[in-house]
Amino acid sequence: MLLLAMGIGVAAVIVLTGLGEAARRYVAGEFQVLGTRLIIVLPGRSETTGIQPGLFSGETPRDLTLADAEALRAIPDVERVAPLIVGAAPISARGREREVPVLGTTADYLAVQNTEVTEGQFLPPGEIDVDRAVCVIGANVRRELFGDGPAIGESLRVGERRFRVVGVLASQGRSIGFDTQELVIVPVSAAQALFNSESLFRVLVQTRSRESMLRVRDQALAVIKARHQGEEDVTVITQDALLATFDRIFTALTLTLAGIASISLAVAGILVMNVMLVAVSQRTAEVGLLKALGATRRQVLSLFLAEALLLSLAGAVVGIAVGEAASWFVRKLYPALPLAAPSWAYVLAVITALVSGVVFGMLPARRAARLDPVEALSGRK
Amino acid sequence: MIRLDKVCRLFQVGDQEVRALDDVSLTIENGDYLSVMGPSGSGKSTLLNVIGLLDRPTTGTYTLDDRETTALDDDELAHTRARRIGFIFQSFHLVARMTAFENVELPLVLAGVAPAERKPRVTKLLDDLSLTDRSHHRPDQLSGGQRQRVAIARAMVMQPTVLLADEPTGNLDHASGAEVLAAIEQLNAQGITLIVVTHDNEIGNRARRHLRMRDGKVVDDYVGSRP
């Protein structure tokens, strides 16, 4: 019973903190896919306009254009610039058709996003406004349209235009809200023609070093402002800032969960006290005997405390086993969620278990130590 | 040597004060064999508890081997008790989940004696009390007489100077009782001070010196057989 209570307490701490930590890492992982040293420029002021992926930001006063992206490239310490246009379009090949998100970008996208191609190659580098009819497709798109047959060099209809498939993206999970497996990437100018729009969804800017990020951010803002008649109508986000914010949110979440779990440990502690009280009253005669044999108060006290500690420790061990098993089970069920408690959660859980064992074992142990040997032996109390 | 001087022990029962020991003065020489007899409630167990340092006199002084004990604190009392006094109880008070060997070893563990030193001492005592083949049995696997002999071994393992026995044969049949008495009298012959509390005249009369108590007072105190 006691082991169970302790075990559940410790397991709760481990699973709950594991959940919080997993959520944090999941989000961090999402952003990691964006690549490092990344600055994201999006049209509209963040205070006034919400940005939804796939939605054109028509309500901003001025669109972000390819010319703006080129101007960003001129800023010192900017290594790569990848403009993005996003839309959805029906695609078809060999008589099979489906609707997928279509991403218009440049060759730089591959490096900026830390992505790789498994087959063929990515969009060829070249002039940004040359409209080439080539595309790169996600792994799922490849499988569904071309099956096991060859995909490279095949023709693919996107909307009203035909493209030649030059590469297949590596499966890499999600990227800025899109599943890379479900994506078709075309040159940015082709996308402009496809969606009949000049405006960019966002511009990804990669700097040469982490240190220059802040400076580049400010300059990017200044450059766009100058080009937009002094209107500061874009939002510039650095990935670090985003990550830090999410990190803080999820750390708070994890700590809250750990706190809740700790309360269950305290409840387990009260159970420890109960069990120990029963143990003391059941063994009154034994305590009396120990005293008659010359045990000091301190010895009796430490004896019962040690017992409470051992019980708590056993409970903690059971709890860790149960928590691990539960985590393993969740990982099997939802492989996307990297459920694993951070090591401090284990330490915290075990320490809380032991501390509550000692704290709540103290009262019964003191009661045992204070027993009058004469009365304890005669069983009068 | 045990010297009690005007010792009183009062208990509060409800709003009534009970004098379990009423102005008892007593001197017991080392190596003596003493029996304490009297009806229930006459204070003989309290006397034993006071001598055994389990209980403190309310007033009066108790000197054990030239040491005034009334002023000692709990831990010093426990320490003195461990080294000078052995107890045997009517209901044995063995720890049920420990073997005979471990029960006998217990006082040594409490006193912090090194394990290497404990083993020969325990083994020798069990041997002296013919319990060698029983040393790894638990109390519930032993007969009453064997249990009490384990208790004797446990009382003796710290080599005390005083052995206190509270109705040591009260729970035993005649033959086992005789065995146990023989064992403790043997110890007395080797020089230990032996004090036996009993109801049984036959057992009481085996002692050298006899105390009779009534209502917390020593009413009779004589050596040898009553003329």
Tab-separated table of N, CA and C in Angstrom, chain B residues 77-174:
chain	number	residue	atom	x	y	z
B	77	LEU	N	21.611	6.779	31.141
B	77	LEU	CA	20.899	5.649	31.743
B	77	LEU	C	20.910	4.453	30.797
B	78	ALA	N	20.601	4.725	29.512
B	78	ALA	CA	20.566	3.645	28.518
B	78	ALA	C	21.933	2.981	28.434
B	79	HIS	N	22.950	3.817	28.476
B	79	HIS	CA	24.321	3.331	28.385
B	79	HIS	C	24.672	2.434	29.591
B	80	THR	N	24.335	2.917	30.784
B	80	THR	CA	24.604	2.154	32.008
B	80	THR	C	23.829	0.846	31.997
B	81	ARG	N	22.562	0.970	31.574
B	81	ARG	CA	21.693	-0.204	31.512
B	81	ARG	C	22.313	-1.265	30.597
B	82	ALA	N	22.813	-0.791	29.464
B	82	ALA	CA	23.362	-1.725	28.484
B	82	ALA	C	24.545	-2.495	29.065
B	83	ARG	N	25.372	-1.824	29.862
B	83	ARG	CA	26.622	-2.447	30.290
B	83	ARG	C	26.546	-3.163	31.627
B	84	ARG	N	25.620	-2.769	32.492
B	84	ARG	CA	25.652	-3.317	33.845
B	84	ARG	C	24.490	-4.226	34.161
B	85	ILE	N	23.422	-4.109	33.382
B	85	ILE	CA	22.198	-4.792	33.815
B	85	ILE	C	21.638	-5.695	32.727
B	86	GLY	N	21.305	-6.918	33.124
B	86	GLY	CA	20.632	-7.818	32.200
B	86	GLY	C	19.218	-8.070	32.686
B	87	PHE	N	18.279	-8.121	31.728
B	87	PHE	CA	16.883	-8.354	32.092
B	87	PHE	C	16.396	-9.695	31.556
B	88	ILE	N	15.574	-10.368	32.360
B	88	ILE	CA	14.832	-11.516	31.839
B	88	ILE	C	13.370	-11.279	32.194
B	89	PHE	N	12.499	-11.492	31.240
B	89	PHE	CA	11.087	-11.186	31.464
B	89	PHE	C	10.255	-12.460	31.465
B	90	GLN	N	9.092	-12.333	32.099
B	90	GLN	CA	8.182	-13.475	32.148
B	90	GLN	C	7.802	-13.924	30.739
B	91	SER	N	7.503	-12.936	29.861
B	91	SER	CA	7.063	-13.317	28.509
B	91	SER	C	8.204	-13.227	27.502
B	92	PHE	N	9.406	-13.412	27.975
B	92	PHE	CA	10.629	-13.542	27.159
B	92	PHE	C	11.017	-12.271	26.392
B	93	HIS	N	10.025	-11.659	25.671
B	93	HIS	CA	10.322	-10.473	24.871
B	93	HIS	C	11.451	-10.697	23.880
B	94	LEU	N	11.345	-11.784	23.133
B	94	LEU	CA	12.294	-11.960	22.023
B	94	LEU	C	11.697	-11.296	20.789
B	95	VAL	N	12.578	-10.835	19.877
B	95	VAL	CA	12.072	-10.238	18.639
B	95	VAL	C	11.702	-11.373	17.685
B	96	ALA	N	10.407	-11.447	17.347
B	96	ALA	CA	9.865	-12.631	16.682
B	96	ALA	C	10.501	-12.894	15.317
B	97	ARG	N	10.901	-11.826	14.614
B	97	ARG	CA	11.385	-12.068	13.244
B	97	ARG	C	12.895	-12.276	13.185
B	98	MET	N	13.542	-12.331	14.361
B	98	MET	CA	14.983	-12.572	14.368
B	98	MET	C	15.269	-13.975	14.894
B	99	THR	N	16.364	-14.537	14.418
B	99	THR	CA	16.754	-15.851	14.920
B	99	THR	C	17.304	-15.705	16.329
B	100	ALA	N	17.476	-16.859	17.006
B	100	ALA	CA	18.024	-16.857	18.357
B	100	ALA	C	19.360	-16.120	18.378
B	101	PHE	N	20.183	-16.412	17.377
B	101	PHE	CA	21.497	-15.787	17.299
B	101	PHE	C	21.365	-14.267	17.223
B	102	GLU	N	20.485	-13.808	16.339
B	102	GLU	CA	20.325	-12.357	16.158
B	102	GLU	C	19.750	-11.684	17.402
B	103	ASN	N	18.851	-12.404	18.085
B	103	ASN	CA	18.303	-11.860	19.323
B	103	ASN	C	19.395	-11.646	20.358
B	104	VAL	N	20.268	-12.620	20.462
B	104	VAL	CA	21.344	-12.516	21.449
B	104	VAL	C	22.332	-11.424	21.029
B	105	GLU	N	22.486	-11.277	19.733
B	105	GLU	CA	23.440	-10.314	19.193
B	105	GLU	C	22.969	-8.873	19.378
B	106	LEU	N	21.651	-8.698	19.520
B	106	LEU	CA	21.044	-7.371	19.492
B	106	LEU	C	21.691	-6.337	20.422
B	107	PRO	N	21.905	-6.679	21.711
B	107	PRO	CA	22.521	-5.672	22.596
B	107	PRO	C	23.910	-5.259	22.104
B	108	LEU	N	24.645	-6.201	21.513
B	108	LEU	CA	25.984	-5.882	21.004
B	108	LEU	C	25.878	-4.901	19.836
B	109	VAL	N	24.851	-5.133	18.990
B	109	VAL	CA	24.645	-4.223	17.854
B	109	VAL	C	24.339	-2.824	18.370
B	110	LEU	N	23.444	-2.766	19.359
B	110	LEU	CA	23.063	-1.460	19.917
B	110	LEU	C	24.258	-0.770	20.564
B	111	ALA	N	25.141	-1.569	21.137
B	111	ALA	CA	26.303	-0.982	21.802
B	111	ALA	C	27.414	-0.680	20.811
B	112	GLY	N	27.213	-1.049	19.548
B	112	GLY	CA	28.198	-0.715	18.526
B	112	GLY	C	29.434	-1.605	18.543
B	113	VAL	N	29.272	-2.847	18.984
B	113	VAL	CA	30.405	-3.783	18.963
B	113	VAL	C	30.605	-4.272	17.520
B	114	ALA	N	31.875	-4.381	17.121
B	114	ALA	CA	32.180	-4.765	15.740
B	114	ALA	C	31.671	-6.180	15.455
B	115	PRO	N	31.151	-6.413	14.241
B	115	PRO	CA	30.591	-7.723	13.892
B	115	PRO	C	31.569	-8.874	14.147
B	116	ALA	N	32.833	-8.660	13.866
B	116	ALA	CA	33.818	-9.734	14.032
B	116	ALA	C	33.913	-10.169	15.493
B	117	GLU	N	33.689	-9.188	16.390
B	117	GLU	CA	33.809	-9.515	17.807
B	117	GLU	C	32.523	-10.119	18.359
B	118	ARG	N	31.395	-9.759	17.683
B	118	ARG	CA	30.099	-10.227	18.182
B	118	ARG	C	29.976	-11.744	18.087
B	119	LYS	N	30.391	-12.279	16.956
B	119	LYS	CA	30.104	-13.672	16.644
B	119	LYS	C	30.628	-14.646	17.710
B	120	PRO	N	31.930	-14.543	18.070
B	120	PRO	CA	32.420	-15.497	19.084
B	120	PRO	C	31.707	-15.345	20.425
B	121	ARG	N	31.370	-14.115	20.791
B	121	ARG	CA	30.711	-13.928	22.085
B	121	ARG	C	29.333	-14.574	22.088
B	122	VAL	N	28.578	-14.341	21.022
B	122	VAL	CA	27.233	-14.916	20.946
B	122	VAL	C	27.320	-16.436	20.884
B	123	THR	N	28.227	-16.926	20.052
B	123	THR	CA	28.367	-18.377	19.893
B	123	THR	C	28.692	-19.043	21.225
B	124	LYS	N	29.608	-18.435	21.981
B	124	LYS	CA	30.020	-19.028	23.248
B	124	LYS	C	28.850	-19.089	24.216
B	125	LEU	N	28.086	-18.000	24.305
B	125	LEU	CA	26.951	-17.962	25.232
B	125	LEU	C	25.901	-19.004	24.865
B	126	LEU	N	25.585	-19.074	23.560
B	126	LEU	CA	24.586	-20.051	23.129
B	126	LEU	C	25.068	-21.454	23.454
B	127	ASP	N	26.357	-21.637	23.326
B	127	ASP	CA	26.974	-22.922	23.632
B	127	ASP	C	26.826	-23.240	25.126
B	128	ASP	N	27.141	-22.248	25.978
B	128	ASP	CA	27.039	-22.425	27.429
B	128	ASP	C	25.621	-22.800	27.832
B	129	LEU	N	24.631	-22.286	27.114
B	129	LEU	CA	23.243	-22.544	27.471
B	129	LEU	C	22.673	-23.689	26.642
B	130	SER	N	23.527	-24.481	26.034
B	130	SER	CA	23.184	-25.614	25.171
B	130	SER	C	22.123	-25.254	24.128
B	131	LEU	N	22.374	-24.172	23.432
B	131	LEU	CA	21.442	-23.737	22.398
B	131	LEU	C	22.104	-23.720	21.026
B	132	THR	N	23.313	-24.292	20.929
B	132	THR	CA	24.079	-24.163	19.688
B	132	THR	C	23.280	-24.611	18.465
B	133	ASP	N	22.607	-25.753	18.601
B	133	ASP	CA	21.886	-26.274	17.430
B	133	ASP	C	20.579	-25.530	17.161
B	134	ARG	N	20.264	-24.580	18.041
B	134	ARG	CA	19.019	-23.813	17.875
B	134	ARG	C	19.299	-22.379	17.410
B	135	SER	N	20.541	-22.073	17.157
B	135	SER	CA	20.898	-20.659	17.011
B	135	SER	C	20.246	-20.022	15.788
B	136	HIS	N	19.891	-20.823	14.782
B	136	HIS	CA	19.285	-20.201	13.597
B	136	HIS	C	17.781	-20.432	13.511
B	137	HIS	N	17.198	-20.803	14.671
B	137	HIS	CA	15.743	-20.905	14.732
B	137	HIS	C	15.164	-19.592	15.197
B	138	ARG	N	13.969	-19.316	14.718
B	138	ARG	CA	13.278	-18.134	15.228
B	138	ARG	C	12.509	-18.540	16.480
B	139	PRO	N	12.142	-17.533	17.322
B	139	PRO	CA	11.501	-17.850	18.607
B	139	PRO	C	10.305	-18.775	18.492
B	140	ASP	N	9.501	-18.602	17.405
B	140	ASP	CA	8.308	-19.455	17.331
B	140	ASP	C	8.647	-20.910	17.029
B	141	GLN	N	9.912	-21.175	16.731
B	141	GLN	CA	10.330	-22.562	16.502
B	141	GLN	C	10.993	-23.158	17.747
B	142	LEU	N	10.976	-22.402	18.844
B	142	LEU	CA	11.652	-22.852	20.063
B	142	LEU	C	10.627	-23.138	21.150
B	143	SER	N	10.992	-24.023	22.087
B	143	SER	CA	10.116	-24.274	23.236
B	143	SER	C	10.264	-23.125	24.226
B	144	GLY	N	9.335	-23.070	25.188
B	144	GLY	CA	9.374	-22.000	26.183
B	144	GLY	C	10.706	-21.931	26.914
B	145	GLY	N	11.183	-23.096	27.346
B	145	GLY	CA	12.446	-23.131	28.081
B	145	GLY	C	13.594	-22.637	27.229
B	146	GLN	N	13.569	-23.031	25.942
B	146	GLN	CA	14.634	-22.585	25.036
B	146	GLN	C	14.569	-21.080	24.826
B	147	ARG	N	13.345	-20.574	24.703
B	147	ARG	CA	13.193	-19.124	24.508
B	147	ARG	C	13.763	-18.366	25.696
B	148	GLN	N	13.429	-18.866	26.906
B	148	GLN	CA	13.916	-18.143	28.072
B	148	GLN	C	15.434	-18.236	28.168
B	149	ARG	N	16.002	-19.354	27.697
B	149	ARG	CA	17.472	-19.456	27.720
B	149	ARG	C	18.092	-18.514	26.696
B	150	VAL	N	17.399	-18.334	25.551
B	150	VAL	CA	17.871	-17.332	24.592
B	150	VAL	C	17.852	-15.954	25.257
B	151	ALA	N	16.753	-15.688	25.995
B	151	ALA	CA	16.651	-14.401	26.681
B	151	ALA	C	17.776	-14.232	27.697
B	152	ILE	N	18.125	-15.336	28.380
B	152	ILE	CA	19.226	-15.266	29.352
B	152	ILE	C	20.531	-14.937	28.629
B	153	ALA	N	20.742	-15.616	27.498
B	153	ALA	CA	21.953	-15.349	26.732
B	153	ALA	C	22.006	-13.884	26.315
B	154	ARG	N	20.846	-13.371	25.903
B	154	ARG	CA	20.808	-11.968	25.479
B	154	ARG	C	21.111	-11.038	26.657
B	155	ALA	N	20.577	-11.417	27.850
B	155	ALA	CA	20.823	-10.586	29.022
B	155	ALA	C	22.303	-10.608	29.401
B	156	MET	N	22.967	-11.728	29.122
B	156	MET	CA	24.342	-11.905	29.596
B	156	MET	C	25.392	-11.446	28.603
B	157	VAL	N	24.987	-11.179	27.365
B	157	VAL	CA	25.979	-10.993	26.316
B	157	VAL	C	26.822	-9.741	26.539
B	158	MET	N	26.282	-8.758	27.253
B	158	MET	CA	27.059	-7.554	27.542
B	158	MET	C	27.846	-7.700	28.848
B	159	GLN	N	27.857	-8.889	29.420
B	159	GLN	CA	28.549	-9.180	30.674
B	159	GLN	C	28.193	-8.185	31.774
B	160	PRO	N	26.886	-8.155	32.122
B	160	PRO	CA	26.450	-7.218	33.158
B	160	PRO	C	26.884	-7.699	34.541
B	161	THR	N	26.741	-6.820	35.533
B	161	THR	CA	27.055	-7.216	36.907
B	161	THR	C	25.795	-7.610	37.651
B	162	VAL	N	24.634	-7.202	37.112
B	162	VAL	CA	23.379	-7.500	37.778
B	162	VAL	C	22.436	-8.175	36.790
B	163	LEU	N	21.800	-9.256	37.216
B	163	LEU	CA	20.799	-9.922	36.372
B	163	LEU	C	19.451	-9.831	37.070
B	164	LEU	N	18.494	-9.199	36.405
B	164	LEU	CA	17.171	-9.013	36.986
B	164	LEU	C	16.186	-9.919	36.275
B	165	ALA	N	15.459	-10.740	37.045
B	165	ALA	CA	14.525	-11.683	36.438
B	165	ALA	C	13.138	-11.448	37.018
B	166	ASP	N	12.202	-11.063	36.126
B	166	ASP	CA	10.830	-10.802	36.561
B	166	ASP	C	9.983	-12.019	36.216
B	167	GLU	N	9.642	-12.809	37.236
B	167	GLU	CA	8.892	-14.049	37.029
B	167	GLU	C	9.491	-14.882	35.892
B	168	PRO	N	10.736	-15.245	35.972
B	168	PRO	CA	11.390	-15.893	34.827
B	168	PRO	C	10.766	-17.232	34.469
B	169	THR	N	10.067	-17.874	35.403
B	169	THR	CA	9.510	-19.194	35.128
B	169	THR	C	7.991	-19.150	35.034
B	170	GLY	N	7.439	-17.925	35.048
B	170	GLY	CA	5.987	-17.771	35.100
B	170	GLY	C	5.250	-18.405	33.935
B	171	ASN	N	5.882	-18.421	32.761
B	171	ASN	CA	5.219	-18.979	31.582
B	171	ASN	C	5.744	-20.370	31.230
B	172	LEU	N	6.455	-21.005	32.159
B	172	LEU	CA	7.101	-22.269	31.805
B	172	LEU	C	6.546	-23.420	32.647
B	173	ASP	N	6.639	-24.611	32.075
B	173	ASP	CA	6.263	-25.775	32.881
B	173	ASP	C	7.380	-26.054	33.897
B	174	HIS	N	7.126	-27.002	34.785
B	174	HIS	CA	8.022	-27.203	35.910
B	174	HIS	C	9.440	-27.568	35.463
